[in-house]
mmCIF file of C-alpha atoms in Angstrom:
data_model
loop_
_atom_site.group_PDB
_atom_site.id
_atom_site.type_symbol
_atom_site.label_atom_id
_atom_site.label_comp_id
_atom_site.label_asym_id
_atom_site.label_seq_id
_atom_site.Cartn_x
_atom_site.Cartn_y
_atom_site.Cartn_z
ATOM 1 C CA MET U 1 127.912 87.681 158.090
ATOM 2 C CA ARG U 2 127.211 84.264 156.698
ATOM 3 C CA LEU U 3 125.475 82.796 159.887
ATOM 4 C CA ARG U 4 122.812 85.867 159.477
ATOM 5 C CA LYS U 5 122.167 84.914 155.951
ATOM 6 C CA VAL U 6 121.485 81.423 157.036
ATOM 7 C CA LEU U 7 120.069 82.027 159.579
ATOM 8 C CA ALA U 8 117.632 84.684 158.048
ATOM 9 C CA VAL U 9 117.268 82.021 155.312
ATOM 10 C CA LEU U 10 115.953 79.555 157.802
ATOM 11 C CA ILE U 11 113.646 81.703 159.345
ATOM 12 C CA PHE U 12 111.819 82.807 155.844
ATOM 13 C CA SER U 13 111.615 78.966 155.515
ATOM 14 C CA LEU U 14 109.939 78.429 158.629
ATOM 15 C CA ALA U 15 108.002 81.401 158.269
ATOM 16 C CA CYS U 16 106.720 79.649 154.779
ATOM 17 C CA ILE U 17 106.245 76.358 156.147
ATOM 18 C CA SER U 18 103.928 77.452 159.101
ATOM 19 C CA ALA U 19 101.886 79.891 156.623
ATOM 20 C CA ARG U 20 100.883 77.251 154.333
ATOM 21 C CA SER U 21 100.277 74.508 156.931
ATOM 22 C CA GLN U 22 97.535 76.502 158.397
ATOM 23 C CA ASP U 23 94.641 74.580 159.585
ATOM 24 C CA ILE U 24 91.750 75.828 157.807
ATOM 25 C CA ARG U 25 88.468 74.464 158.344
ATOM 26 C CA LEU U 26 85.240 74.717 156.347
ATOM 27 C CA LYS U 27 82.320 73.964 157.647
ATOM 28 C CA GLY U 28 78.648 73.629 156.807
ATOM 29 C CA LYS U 29 75.533 72.344 157.290
ATOM 30 C CA LEU U 30 72.749 70.817 154.619
ATOM 31 C CA THR U 31 68.955 70.823 154.698
ATOM 32 C CA ASP U 32 65.954 70.037 152.897
ATOM 33 C CA LYS U 33 64.863 73.279 150.862
ATOM 34 C CA THR U 34 61.128 72.544 151.292
ATOM 35 C CA ASP U 35 60.770 71.378 155.579
ATOM 36 C CA LYS U 36 64.596 72.118 156.335
ATOM 37 C CA SER U 37 65.140 68.979 157.896
ATOM 38 C CA PRO U 38 69.052 67.695 158.122
ATOM 39 C CA ILE U 39 70.158 65.619 154.952
ATOM 40 C CA ALA U 40 72.144 63.114 156.794
ATOM 41 C CA GLY U 41 74.680 60.670 154.468
ATOM 42 C CA ALA U 42 74.808 63.529 151.461
ATOM 43 C CA THR U 43 78.548 63.414 149.997
ATOM 44 C CA ILE U 44 80.278 66.660 150.079
ATOM 45 C CA LYS U 45 83.098 66.727 147.690
ATOM 46 C CA LEU U 46 85.772 69.843 147.701
ATOM 47 C CA THR U 47 88.350 69.873 144.824
ATOM 48 C CA SER U 48 91.236 72.396 144.749
ATOM 49 C CA GLN U 49 90.902 74.797 141.925
ATOM 50 C CA ARG U 50 94.835 75.012 141.518
ATOM 51 C CA ASP U 51 95.429 71.443 141.764
ATOM 52 C CA SER U 52 92.442 68.772 140.694
ATOM 53 C CA THR U 53 93.888 65.949 142.523
ATOM 54 C CA LYS U 54 93.454 67.760 145.877
ATOM 55 C CA VAL U 55 90.337 66.083 146.503
ATOM 56 C CA ARG U 56 88.763 65.876 149.771
ATOM 57 C CA GLN U 57 85.238 63.791 150.015
ATOM 58 C CA LEU U 58 83.143 63.174 153.326
ATOM 59 C CA ILE U 59 79.512 62.786 154.299
ATOM 60 C CA THR U 60 77.211 64.805 156.259
ATOM 61 C CA ASP U 61 76.503 63.555 160.154
ATOM 62 C CA GLN U 62 73.093 62.794 161.594
ATOM 63 C CA SER U 63 72.501 66.431 161.921
ATOM 64 C CA GLY U 64 73.533 67.420 158.014
ATOM 65 C CA ALA U 65 76.491 68.927 159.376
ATOM 66 C CA PHE U 66 80.119 68.704 158.092
ATOM 67 C CA GLU U 67 83.749 69.512 158.669
ATOM 68 C CA ILE U 68 86.869 69.283 156.715
ATOM 69 C CA GLY U 69 90.371 70.680 158.146
ATOM 70 C CA ASN U 70 93.943 70.917 157.123
ATOM 71 C CA LEU U 71 92.606 73.417 154.230
ATOM 72 C CA ASN U 72 95.236 75.914 152.737
ATOM 73 C CA ALA U 73 93.633 79.355 151.703
ATOM 74 C CA GLY U 74 92.369 79.297 148.128
ATOM 75 C CA GLY U 75 90.034 78.380 145.698
ATOM 76 C CA TYR U 76 88.161 75.140 145.538
ATOM 77 C CA THR U 77 85.021 73.786 143.889
ATOM 78 C CA LEU U 78 82.612 72.277 146.166
ATOM 79 C CA ARG U 79 80.180 69.784 144.991
ATOM 80 C CA ILE U 80 76.729 68.213 147.146
ATOM 81 C CA SER U 81 74.882 65.464 146.098
ATOM 82 C CA TYR U 82 72.429 62.933 147.597
ATOM 83 C CA SER U 83 70.058 60.690 145.978
ATOM 84 C CA GLY U 84 66.640 62.239 144.781
ATOM 85 C CA TYR U 85 67.587 65.712 145.597
ATOM 86 C CA GLU U 86 69.257 68.400 143.324
ATOM 87 C CA ILE U 87 73.216 68.838 142.991
ATOM 88 C CA ILE U 88 74.857 71.857 144.116
ATOM 89 C CA GLU U 89 78.388 72.842 142.366
ATOM 90 C CA GLN U 90 79.647 76.027 143.730
ATOM 91 C CA ARG U 91 83.263 77.781 143.388
ATOM 92 C CA ILE U 92 84.562 78.874 146.641
ATOM 93 C CA ASN U 93 87.531 81.020 148.346
ATOM 94 C CA ILE U 94 88.691 79.815 151.726
ATOM 95 C CA GLN U 95 90.683 82.276 153.636
ATOM 96 C CA ALA U 96 91.975 81.964 157.490
ATOM 97 C CA SER U 97 89.252 84.369 158.634
ATOM 98 C CA ASN U 98 86.717 82.583 157.075
ATOM 99 C CA VAL U 99 84.755 80.969 160.589
ATOM 100 C CA THR U 100 81.172 81.271 159.639
ATOM 101 C CA PRO U 101 79.576 77.703 158.908
ATOM 102 C CA LEU U 102 77.862 77.629 155.703
ATOM 103 C CA SER U 103 74.250 76.820 155.017
ATOM 104 C CA PHE U 104 72.886 74.739 152.028
ATOM 105 C CA THR U 105 69.962 73.794 151.193
ATOM 106 C CA ILE U 106 68.712 71.616 148.133
ATOM 107 C CA ALA U 107 65.632 70.845 146.833
ATOM 108 C CA LYS U 108 63.664 67.160 146.051
ATOM 109 C CA VAL U 109 64.110 66.268 142.354
ATOM 110 C CA ALA U 110 60.628 65.098 140.650
ATOM 111 C CA THR U 111 61.328 62.340 138.612
ATOM 112 C CA ASP U 112 58.977 60.681 136.344
ATOM 113 C CA LEU U 113 59.118 56.704 135.835
ATOM 114 C CA GLY U 114 58.520 55.524 132.394
ATOM 115 C CA GLU U 115 56.040 53.152 131.316
ATOM 116 C CA VAL U 116 56.164 49.892 133.457
ATOM 117 C CA SER U 117 55.137 46.525 131.447
ATOM 118 C CA ILE U 118 54.104 43.818 134.103
ATOM 119 C CA VAL U 119 53.873 40.566 132.084
#
C-alpha cells in the first residue's frame, strides 16, 4: 500500500515537471510600416509578468524574424525597439497551442534636430 502511494506521488511529480518544461516557442517577424521591408537588428525583449527577473533578449535576423524557445505558458511583456523607429511594448499571453508566428510593423520616428552652430 505504501509503495502505491510513493509511486503515485512520483508519477504526479514527473507529470508536473514535464508540464512546466514545455518547449513553447514564440516566433515573429518585424517589418517597416511604410515599405514593408524587414527590420534586421531590432531588439526583442520578453519579460515574464510572473517573475520580472526572467528576461529573454535577442535581435532580429536579416529577414526581420525572431524566435524565442523554452518558454513556459503564461503572461509576458514583449518590447521591440530599433534606433529611429517607434518602440512597441505589448502584453501577450503564451500558450502551448500558439503556433502562428506574430507579425509586427513599426514606423519611423521623425526627429527634429535643434539649432546647429558652426564656429
